[in-house]
Amino acid sequence: MDESENSNFLQDTLMGSTLHLLIRVYERLLRFGAQRPKPIQDSAVCLAGEVNAPWRLGAGGWIVLGQGLVERGSRAVLRSWLGFELAIELKQSHASPEAAELCYLLSKPHIKSLLSVHDSVAQKAYDPELPPLPDNICDEEEDSVKIVRLVKKEQPLAFVRVLFHYDPEDDPAIPCKLAGLAFKRGDVLEIVCQEDELWWQARHHGTNSQAGLIPSRELQERRVTLQKPEALFRPQRSLRHGPEDADYGAITGIHIAGLRKSFRLSRQNSESRQSRWRKFKRLHPGPIPTYLEVVPYHRGPADPHRLVLMFGPSGVGLSELKRRLLLSDPELFSVTIPHTSRKRRRQEKEGVEYHFVSRHTFEKDILNHKFIEYGEHGGNYYGTSLESVQKVLAECKVCLLDVEPQTVEKLYTREFKPYVVFVKPPPIERLRLSRRKTKVISSTDERTQTKTLMEEDFEDMIASGQAMESQYGHLVEEVIVNDDLAVAFTELRSGLRRIEQEIQWIPADWAQD
Ligand SMILES: Nc1ncnc2c1ncn2[C@@H]1O[C@H](COP(=O)(O)OP(=O)(O)OP(=O)(O)O)[C@@H](O)[C@H]1O
């Protein structure tokens, strides 16, 4: 800058109305500072107390010093500056032994250099450069506003799979609905800012769009804790209640080893929903599903396939879908061979329909935690062993396993990396239509009988499906609505093809070290 520029700048600054105003304010403060005037209004007493304090941390992280205001970024500098000031003050005030000790500590060279290093780091600006705020904010507007600045950073802090649905339009607590980010359960988000305790910033993975506000984990957990449960999972499908070895082939005309049946479409008992919920929660106190940190995963050629875990209400079509998958590619898909304590029939072979073991052996295996699931029917045990799953995976086949929903949690491990599929019934009017000719096995003894599905079976299937989804939906990677069987099968098949070919997002703690 040359001299004329300098003098112009100085003239403009000195003539500026803002400077004049500040000087007048300063003069007033000097005049009244010594008098310490008493506030007229009660509400101002507190404020006056704060202003007269030597320094305080103001709203929004600003530091207020006496009557002066120092910017938030200087906080660190102030920290060490205050340390030295404090030391001087303490020295002058013939303070207590504790104060003398503090004074001594503050004057130590290593404390001084520590504070000095801290200051030089803290003075650096690490925050991203923000664009200037728009000038057209109305000056007359007296209401206070919270300004939410969304930051677009290059590197996401983490990738998460969201385990709940969220729409900012339905959220009365969000500071700005327009700045919110809507998502559905299962979406993968990039978290870009977690500085605020209640509102994080994120964008949908792969979109590179502007980040939006989402409730933080803590906020969402608090909300769920305060919510009343809407649906309750009622365990419906159980090995205990079905004729496990009913002759499936007699109905379908197709005999495939390991396809178990557990047709049980019974009415619920009369215990109240709330008391069942409390009982269930006591037995299964799980974490509140919010965000699951995930990492990209691609199965290497030598790695086992991900275990395909399927669950859904009884009669929804799990066995049928499994059967179709097996027929579609017997080289790729396989199922486990169950264990039973029942006597082998003449046409049966060991290790084909079942592994036949004695009752004693079965009970010993139960005690040794050999089974993923087991149950008793007609005086005989039936169960699926962990080893049978491992065997299929070791053969480098895709293991199709349908289980009770609570078993999914047990198998949700790094070893199996399960791909969890929830098979859901369609709305009841579609269910009535598509299952009007459906026959299911209904025998309660060793003989096979069939029956057509009744209205109460449809109602049970819907209610049970809703409860399962609300209780276990967070574990699910794919939801298949089994309305038209051919469509449901195609969707399932292409989902399974995708996991073989595309990058998957798996929980971060399943990743290899
Ligand atoms: N989309 C569909 N449309 C019509 N019928 C269907 C459909 N899906 C399944 N079914 C029929 O419904 C009956 C029950 O299906 P499936 O045996 O697969 O149920 P499941 O889920 O295995 O039940 P469970 O666990 O109680 O054994 C079968 O007769 C099956 O062919």
PDB file of N, CA, C and O in Angstrom, residues 457-512:
ATOM      1  N   ASP A 457     -55.535 -67.280  10.515  1.00  0.00           N
ATOM      2  CA  ASP A 457     -54.148 -67.550  10.158  1.00  0.00           C
ATOM      3  C   ASP A 457     -53.529 -66.331   9.468  1.00  0.00           C
ATOM      4  O   ASP A 457     -52.383 -65.969   9.726  1.00  0.00           O
ATOM      5  N   PHE A 458     -54.319 -65.700   8.585  1.00  0.00           N
ATOM      6  CA  PHE A 458     -53.825 -64.503   7.892  1.00  0.00           C
ATOM      7  C   PHE A 458     -53.563 -63.381   8.889  1.00  0.00           C
ATOM      8  O   PHE A 458     -52.545 -62.694   8.824  1.00  0.00           O
ATOM      9  N   GLU A 459     -54.518 -63.206   9.815  1.00  0.00           N
ATOM     10  CA  GLU A 459     -54.365 -62.130  10.811  1.00  0.00           C
ATOM     11  C   GLU A 459     -53.115 -62.355  11.663  1.00  0.00           C
ATOM     12  O   GLU A 459     -52.355 -61.428  11.943  1.00  0.00           O
ATOM     13  N   ASP A 460     -52.929 -63.609  12.046  1.00  0.00           N
ATOM     14  CA  ASP A 460     -51.740 -63.938  12.852  1.00  0.00           C
ATOM     15  C   ASP A 460     -50.454 -63.657  12.089  1.00  0.00           C
ATOM     16  O   ASP A 460     -49.482 -63.146  12.646  1.00  0.00           O
ATOM     17  N   MET A 461     -50.483 -64.031  10.821  1.00  0.00           N
ATOM     18  CA  MET A 461     -49.283 -63.856  10.006  1.00  0.00           C
ATOM     19  C   MET A 461     -48.924 -62.366   9.905  1.00  0.00           C
ATOM     20  O   MET A 461     -47.762 -61.980  10.049  1.00  0.00           O
ATOM     21  N   ILE A 462     -49.938 -61.529   9.694  1.00  0.00           N
ATOM     22  CA  ILE A 462     -49.701 -60.082   9.570  1.00  0.00           C
ATOM     23  C   ILE A 462     -49.184 -59.523  10.900  1.00  0.00           C
ATOM     24  O   ILE A 462     -48.175 -58.819  10.941  1.00  0.00           O
ATOM     25  N   ALA A 463     -49.912 -59.859  12.000  1.00  0.00           N
ATOM     26  CA  ALA A 463     -49.525 -59.294  13.313  1.00  0.00           C
ATOM     27  C   ALA A 463     -48.120 -59.748  13.701  1.00  0.00           C
ATOM     28  O   ALA A 463     -47.302 -58.953  14.164  1.00  0.00           O
ATOM     29  N   SER A 464     -47.849 -61.019  13.464  1.00  0.00           N
ATOM     30  CA  SER A 464     -46.545 -61.540  13.840  1.00  0.00           C
ATOM     31  C   SER A 464     -45.446 -60.898  12.993  1.00  0.00           C
ATOM     32  O   SER A 464     -44.371 -60.560  13.497  1.00  0.00           O
ATOM     33  N   GLY A 465     -45.740 -60.703  11.700  1.00  0.00           N
ATOM     34  CA  GLY A 465     -44.771 -60.060  10.802  1.00  0.00           C
ATOM     35  C   GLY A 465     -44.454 -58.647  11.256  1.00  0.00           C
ATOM     36  O   GLY A 465     -43.291 -58.238  11.276  1.00  0.00           O
ATOM     37  N   GLN A 466     -45.512 -57.898  11.644  1.00  0.00           N
ATOM     38  CA  GLN A 466     -45.275 -56.509  12.081  1.00  0.00           C
ATOM     39  C   GLN A 466     -44.419 -56.472  13.338  1.00  0.00           C
ATOM     40  O   GLN A 466     -43.493 -55.681  13.469  1.00  0.00           O
ATOM     41  N   ALA A 467     -44.762 -57.363  14.268  1.00  0.00           N
ATOM     42  CA  ALA A 467     -44.013 -57.384  15.528  1.00  0.00           C
ATOM     43  C   ALA A 467     -42.551 -57.777  15.296  1.00  0.00           C
ATOM     44  O   ALA A 467     -41.635 -57.186  15.867  1.00  0.00           O
ATOM     45  N   MET A 468     -42.352 -58.771  14.423  1.00  0.00           N
ATOM     46  CA  MET A 468     -40.964 -59.200  14.134  1.00  0.00           C
ATOM     47  C   MET A 468     -40.170 -58.069  13.503  1.00  0.00           C
ATOM     48  O   MET A 468     -39.013 -57.839  13.833  1.00  0.00           O
ATOM     49  N   GLU A 469     -40.816 -57.369  12.581  1.00  0.00           N
ATOM     50  CA  GLU A 469     -40.104 -56.289  11.886  1.00  0.00           C
ATOM     51  C   GLU A 469     -39.734 -55.176  12.854  1.00  0.00           C
ATOM     52  O   GLU A 469     -38.635 -54.634  12.800  1.00  0.00           O
ATOM     53  N   SER A 470     -40.674 -54.862  13.765  1.00  0.00           N
ATOM     54  CA  SER A 470     -40.343 -53.762  14.672  1.00  0.00           C
ATOM     55  C   SER A 470     -39.264 -54.185  15.673  1.00  0.00           C
ATOM     56  O   SER A 470     -38.446 -53.385  16.090  1.00  0.00           O
ATOM     57  N   GLN A 471     -39.250 -55.449  16.022  1.00  0.00           N
ATOM     58  CA  GLN A 471     -38.274 -55.916  17.010  1.00  0.00           C
ATOM     59  C   GLN A 471     -36.898 -56.223  16.415  1.00  0.00           C
ATOM     60  O   GLN A 471     -35.877 -55.994  17.034  1.00  0.00           O
ATOM     61  N   TYR A 472     -36.915 -56.760  15.196  1.00  0.00           N
ATOM     62  CA  TYR A 472     -35.646 -57.249  14.621  1.00  0.00           C
ATOM     63  C   TYR A 472     -35.278 -56.605  13.284  1.00  0.00           C
ATOM     64  O   TYR A 472     -34.280 -56.992  12.684  1.00  0.00           O
ATOM     65  N   GLY A 473     -36.100 -55.637  12.857  1.00  0.00           N
ATOM     66  CA  GLY A 473     -35.871 -54.997  11.553  1.00  0.00           C
ATOM     67  C   GLY A 473     -34.477 -54.420  11.398  1.00  0.00           C
ATOM     68  O   GLY A 473     -33.932 -54.371  10.298  1.00  0.00           O
ATOM     69  N   HIS A 474     -33.871 -53.988  12.522  1.00  0.00           N
ATOM     70  CA  HIS A 474     -32.556 -53.360  12.426  1.00  0.00           C
ATOM     71  C   HIS A 474     -31.461 -54.327  11.993  1.00  0.00           C
ATOM     72  O   HIS A 474     -30.384 -53.914  11.591  1.00  0.00           O
ATOM     73  N   LEU A 475     -31.737 -55.638  12.090  1.00  0.00           N
ATOM     74  CA  LEU A 475     -30.719 -56.615  11.693  1.00  0.00           C
ATOM     75  C   LEU A 475     -30.850 -56.999  10.209  1.00  0.00           C
ATOM     76  O   LEU A 475     -30.006 -57.706   9.666  1.00  0.00           O
ATOM     77  N   VAL A 476     -31.931 -56.527   9.594  1.00  0.00           N
ATOM     78  CA  VAL A 476     -32.293 -57.002   8.257  1.00  0.00           C
ATOM     79  C   VAL A 476     -31.584 -56.211   7.162  1.00  0.00           C
ATOM     80  O   VAL A 476     -31.512 -54.996   7.215  1.00  0.00           O
ATOM     81  N   GLU A 477     -31.069 -56.939   6.170  1.00  0.00           N
ATOM     82  CA  GLU A 477     -30.463 -56.252   5.031  1.00  0.00           C
ATOM     83  C   GLU A 477     -31.388 -56.252   3.831  1.00  0.00           C
ATOM     84  O   GLU A 477     -31.270 -55.440   2.931  1.00  0.00           O
ATOM     85  N   GLU A 478     -32.305 -57.223   3.783  1.00  0.00           N
ATOM     86  CA  GLU A 478     -33.240 -57.261   2.652  1.00  0.00           C
ATOM     87  C   GLU A 478     -34.622 -57.694   3.131  1.00  0.00           C
ATOM     88  O   GLU A 478     -34.761 -58.668   3.877  1.00  0.00           O
ATOM     89  N   VAL A 479     -35.622 -56.943   2.685  1.00  0.00           N
ATOM     90  CA  VAL A 479     -37.007 -57.311   3.010  1.00  0.00           C
ATOM     91  C   VAL A 479     -37.660 -57.803   1.716  1.00  0.00           C
ATOM     92  O   VAL A 479     -37.637 -57.117   0.700  1.00  0.00           O
ATOM     93  N   ILE A 480     -38.211 -59.020   1.769  1.00  0.00           N
ATOM     94  CA  ILE A 480     -38.903 -59.565   0.606  1.00  0.00           C
ATOM     95  C   ILE A 480     -40.385 -59.667   0.974  1.00  0.00           C
ATOM     96  O   ILE A 480     -40.745 -60.343   1.951  1.00  0.00           O
ATOM     97  N   VAL A 481     -41.228 -59.005   0.213  1.00  0.00           N
ATOM     98  CA  VAL A 481     -42.674 -59.139   0.457  1.00  0.00           C
ATOM     99  C   VAL A 481     -43.164 -60.302  -0.404  1.00  0.00           C
ATOM    100  O   VAL A 481     -43.097 -60.242  -1.629  1.00  0.00           O
ATOM    101  N   ASN A 482     -43.615 -61.362   0.263  1.00  0.00           N
ATOM    102  CA  ASN A 482     -44.029 -62.548  -0.491  1.00  0.00           C
ATOM    103  C   ASN A 482     -45.505 -62.467  -0.856  1.00  0.00           C
ATOM    104  O   ASN A 482     -46.359 -63.058  -0.209  1.00  0.00           O
ATOM    105  N   ASP A 483     -45.747 -61.721  -1.932  1.00  0.00           N
ATOM    106  CA  ASP A 483     -47.112 -61.629  -2.455  1.00  0.00           C
ATOM    107  C   ASP A 483     -47.191 -62.612  -3.617  1.00  0.00           C
ATOM    108  O   ASP A 483     -47.618 -63.751  -3.450  1.00  0.00           O
ATOM    109  N   ASP A 484     -46.688 -62.184  -4.773  1.00  0.00           N
ATOM    110  CA  ASP A 484     -46.588 -63.115  -5.887  1.00  0.00           C
ATOM    111  C   ASP A 484     -45.297 -63.915  -5.704  1.00  0.00           C
ATOM    112  O   ASP A 484     -44.209 -63.330  -5.605  1.00  0.00           O
ATOM    113  N   LEU A 485     -45.433 -65.216  -5.645  1.00  0.00           N
ATOM    114  CA  LEU A 485     -44.287 -66.069  -5.310  1.00  0.00           C
ATOM    115  C   LEU A 485     -43.136 -65.918  -6.310  1.00  0.00           C
ATOM    116  O   LEU A 485     -41.970 -65.839  -5.911  1.00  0.00           O
ATOM    117  N   ALA A 486     -43.503 -65.852  -7.601  1.00  0.00           N
ATOM    118  CA  ALA A 486     -42.450 -65.760  -8.623  1.00  0.00           C
ATOM    119  C   ALA A 486     -41.675 -64.449  -8.484  1.00  0.00           C
ATOM    120  O   ALA A 486     -40.437 -64.419  -8.604  1.00  0.00           O
ATOM    121  N   VAL A 487     -42.400 -63.361  -8.186  1.00  0.00           N
ATOM    122  CA  VAL A 487     -41.728 -62.055  -8.032  1.00  0.00           C
ATOM    123  C   VAL A 487     -40.834 -62.079  -6.794  1.00  0.00           C
ATOM    124  O   VAL A 487     -39.680 -61.627  -6.827  1.00  0.00           O
ATOM    125  N   ALA A 488     -41.374 -62.624  -5.700  1.00  0.00           N
ATOM    126  CA  ALA A 488     -40.590 -62.685  -4.451  1.00  0.00           C
ATOM    127  C   ALA A 488     -39.314 -63.492  -4.674  1.00  0.00           C
ATOM    128  O   ALA A 488     -38.228 -63.097  -4.228  1.00  0.00           O
ATOM    129  N   PHE A 489     -39.444 -64.594  -5.393  1.00  0.00           N
ATOM    130  CA  PHE A 489     -38.263 -65.427  -5.639  1.00  0.00           C
ATOM    131  C   PHE A 489     -37.227 -64.663  -6.468  1.00  0.00           C
ATOM    132  O   PHE A 489     -36.029 -64.675  -6.159  1.00  0.00           O
ATOM    133  N   THR A 490     -37.684 -63.976  -7.528  1.00  0.00           N
ATOM    134  CA  THR A 490     -36.754 -63.233  -8.386  1.00  0.00           C
ATOM    135  C   THR A 490     -36.012 -62.168  -7.586  1.00  0.00           C
ATOM    136  O   THR A 490     -34.801 -61.973  -7.739  1.00  0.00           O
ATOM    137  N   GLU A 491     -36.750 -61.470  -6.724  1.00  0.00           N
ATOM    138  CA  GLU A 491     -36.110 -60.424  -5.909  1.00  0.00           C
ATOM    139  C   GLU A 491     -35.049 -61.024  -4.988  1.00  0.00           C
ATOM    140  O   GLU A 491     -33.949 -60.497  -4.844  1.00  0.00           O
ATOM    141  N   LEU A 492     -35.419 -62.132  -4.362  1.00  0.00           N
ATOM    142  CA  LEU A 492     -34.480 -62.778  -3.443  1.00  0.00           C
ATOM    143  C   LEU A 492     -33.234 -63.248  -4.192  1.00  0.00           C
ATOM    144  O   LEU A 492     -32.096 -63.042  -3.754  1.00  0.00           O
ATOM    145  N   ARG A 493     -33.480 -63.843  -5.346  1.00  0.00           N
ATOM    146  CA  ARG A 493     -32.361 -64.385  -6.142  1.00  0.00           C
ATOM    147  C   ARG A 493     -31.412 -63.265  -6.559  1.00  0.00           C
ATOM    148  O   ARG A 493     -30.191 -63.407  -6.482  1.00  0.00           O
ATOM    149  N   SER A 494     -31.996 -62.128  -6.993  1.00  0.00           N
ATOM    150  CA  SER A 494     -31.087 -61.058  -7.430  1.00  0.00           C
ATOM    151  C   SER A 494     -30.376 -60.413  -6.245  1.00  0.00           C
ATOM    152  O   SER A 494     -29.233 -59.964  -6.384  1.00  0.00           O
ATOM    153  N   GLY A 495     -31.012 -60.379  -5.072  1.00  0.00           N
ATOM    154  CA  GLY A 495     -30.334 -59.875  -3.865  1.00  0.00           C
ATOM    155  C   GLY A 495     -29.126 -60.740  -3.543  1.00  0.00           C
ATOM    156  O   GLY A 495     -28.054 -60.239  -3.215  1.00  0.00           O
ATOM    157  N   LEU A 496     -29.290 -62.036  -3.677  1.00  0.00           N
ATOM    158  CA  LEU A 496     -28.194 -62.957  -3.360  1.00  0.00           C
ATOM    159  C   LEU A 496     -27.071 -62.878  -4.410  1.00  0.00           C
ATOM    160  O   LEU A 496     -25.900 -63.074  -4.100  1.00  0.00           O
ATOM    161  N   ARG A 497     -27.489 -62.564  -5.638  1.00  0.00           N
ATOM    162  CA  ARG A 497     -26.471 -62.384  -6.688  1.00  0.00           C
ATOM    163  C   ARG A 497     -25.649 -61.119  -6.389  1.00  0.00           C
ATOM    164  O   ARG A 497     -24.436 -61.093  -6.552  1.00  0.00           O
ATOM    165  N   ARG A 498     -26.366 -60.090  -5.939  1.00  0.00           N
ATOM    166  CA  ARG A 498     -25.697 -58.812  -5.620  1.00  0.00           C
ATOM    167  C   ARG A 498     -24.616 -58.995  -4.560  1.00  0.00           C
ATOM    168  O   ARG A 498     -23.533 -58.453  -4.682  1.00  0.00           O
ATOM    169  N   ILE A 499     -24.943 -59.792  -3.528  1.00  0.00           N
ATOM    170  CA  ILE A 499     -23.930 -59.923  -2.465  1.00  0.00           C
ATOM    171  C   ILE A 499     -22.694 -60.694  -2.928  1.00  0.00           C
ATOM    172  O   ILE A 499     -21.636 -60.606  -2.326  1.00  0.00           O
ATOM    173  N   GLU A 500     -22.854 -61.432  -4.002  1.00  0.00           N
ATOM    174  CA  GLU A 500     -21.683 -62.131  -4.544  1.00  0.00           C
ATOM    175  C   GLU A 500     -20.837 -61.194  -5.395  1.00  0.00           C
ATOM    176  O   GLU A 500     -19.633 -61.344  -5.485  1.00  0.00           O
ATOM    177  N   GLN A 501     -21.507 -60.232  -6.041  1.00  0.00           N
ATOM    178  CA  GLN A 501     -20.795 -59.430  -7.050  1.00  0.00           C
ATOM    179  C   GLN A 501     -20.416 -58.031  -6.597  1.00  0.00           C
ATOM    180  O   GLN A 501     -19.430 -57.472  -7.058  1.00  0.00           O
ATOM    181  N   GLU A 502     -21.232 -57.447  -5.720  1.00  0.00           N
ATOM    182  CA  GLU A 502     -21.003 -56.034  -5.391  1.00  0.00           C
ATOM    183  C   GLU A 502     -20.365 -55.875  -4.017  1.00  0.00           C
ATOM    184  O   GLU A 502     -20.390 -56.775  -3.200  1.00  0.00           O
ATOM    185  N   ILE A 503     -19.866 -54.651  -3.790  1.00  0.00           N
ATOM    186  CA  ILE A 503     -19.296 -54.321  -2.477  1.00  0.00           C
ATOM    187  C   ILE A 503     -20.436 -54.270  -1.459  1.00  0.00           C
ATOM    188  O   ILE A 503     -21.494 -53.712  -1.729  1.00  0.00           O
ATOM    189  N   GLN A 504     -20.201 -54.879  -0.330  1.00  0.00           N
ATOM    190  CA  GLN A 504     -21.199 -54.900   0.744  1.00  0.00           C
ATOM    191  C   GLN A 504     -20.777 -53.965   1.869  1.00  0.00           C
ATOM    192  O   GLN A 504     -19.590 -53.730   2.048  1.00  0.00           O
ATOM    193  N   TRP A 505     -21.733 -53.510   2.649  1.00  0.00           N
ATOM    194  CA  TRP A 505     -21.411 -52.743   3.856  1.00  0.00           C
ATOM    195  C   TRP A 505     -21.659 -53.653   5.040  1.00  0.00           C
ATOM    196  O   TRP A 505     -22.808 -54.061   5.280  1.00  0.00           O
ATOM    197  N   ILE A 506     -20.611 -53.995   5.748  1.00  0.00           N
ATOM    198  CA  ILE A 506     -20.784 -54.892   6.897  1.00  0.00           C
ATOM    199  C   ILE A 506     -20.368 -54.157   8.169  1.00  0.00           C
ATOM    200  O   ILE A 506     -19.605 -53.192   8.111  1.00  0.00           O
ATOM    201  N   PRO A 507     -20.871 -54.600   9.342  1.00  0.00           N
ATOM    202  CA  PRO A 507     -20.479 -53.935  10.592  1.00  0.00           C
ATOM    203  C   PRO A 507     -18.955 -53.847  10.713  1.00  0.00           C
ATOM    204  O   PRO A 507     -18.249 -54.806  10.394  1.00  0.00           O
ATOM    205  N   ALA A 508     -18.490 -52.701  11.197  1.00  0.00           N
ATOM    206  CA  ALA A 508     -17.038 -52.473  11.264  1.00  0.00           C
ATOM    207  C   ALA A 508     -16.340 -53.555  12.087  1.00  0.00           C
ATOM    208  O   ALA A 508     -15.227 -53.952  11.781  1.00  0.00           O
ATOM    209  N   ASP A 509     -17.039 -54.086  13.122  1.00  0.00           N
ATOM    210  CA  ASP A 509     -16.341 -55.087  13.939  1.00  0.00           C
ATOM    211  C   ASP A 509     -16.333 -56.481  13.297  1.00  0.00           C
ATOM    212  O   ASP A 509     -15.798 -57.412  13.865  1.00  0.00           O
ATOM    213  N   TRP A 510     -16.934 -56.628  12.113  1.00  0.00           N
ATOM    214  CA  TRP A 510     -16.783 -57.897  11.392  1.00  0.00           C
ATOM    215  C   TRP A 510     -15.556 -57.879  10.481  1.00  0.00           C
ATOM    216  O   TRP A 510     -15.169 -58.899   9.926  1.00  0.00           O
ATOM    217  N   ALA A 511     -15.003 -56.691  10.272  1.00  0.00           N
ATOM    218  CA  ALA A 511     -13.895 -56.588   9.324  1.00  0.00           C
ATOM    219  C   ALA A 511     -12.670 -57.302   9.888  1.00  0.00           C
ATOM    220  O   ALA A 511     -12.494 -57.387  11.104  1.00  0.00           O
ATOM    221  N   GLN A 512     -11.853 -57.795   8.988  1.00  0.00           N
ATOM    222  CA  GLN A 512     -10.627 -58.492   9.432  1.00  0.00           C
ATOM    223  C   GLN A 512      -9.660 -57.473  10.000  1.00  0.00           C
ATOM    224  O   GLN A 512      -9.669 -56.321   9.602  1.00  0.00           O
TER     225      GLN A 512
END
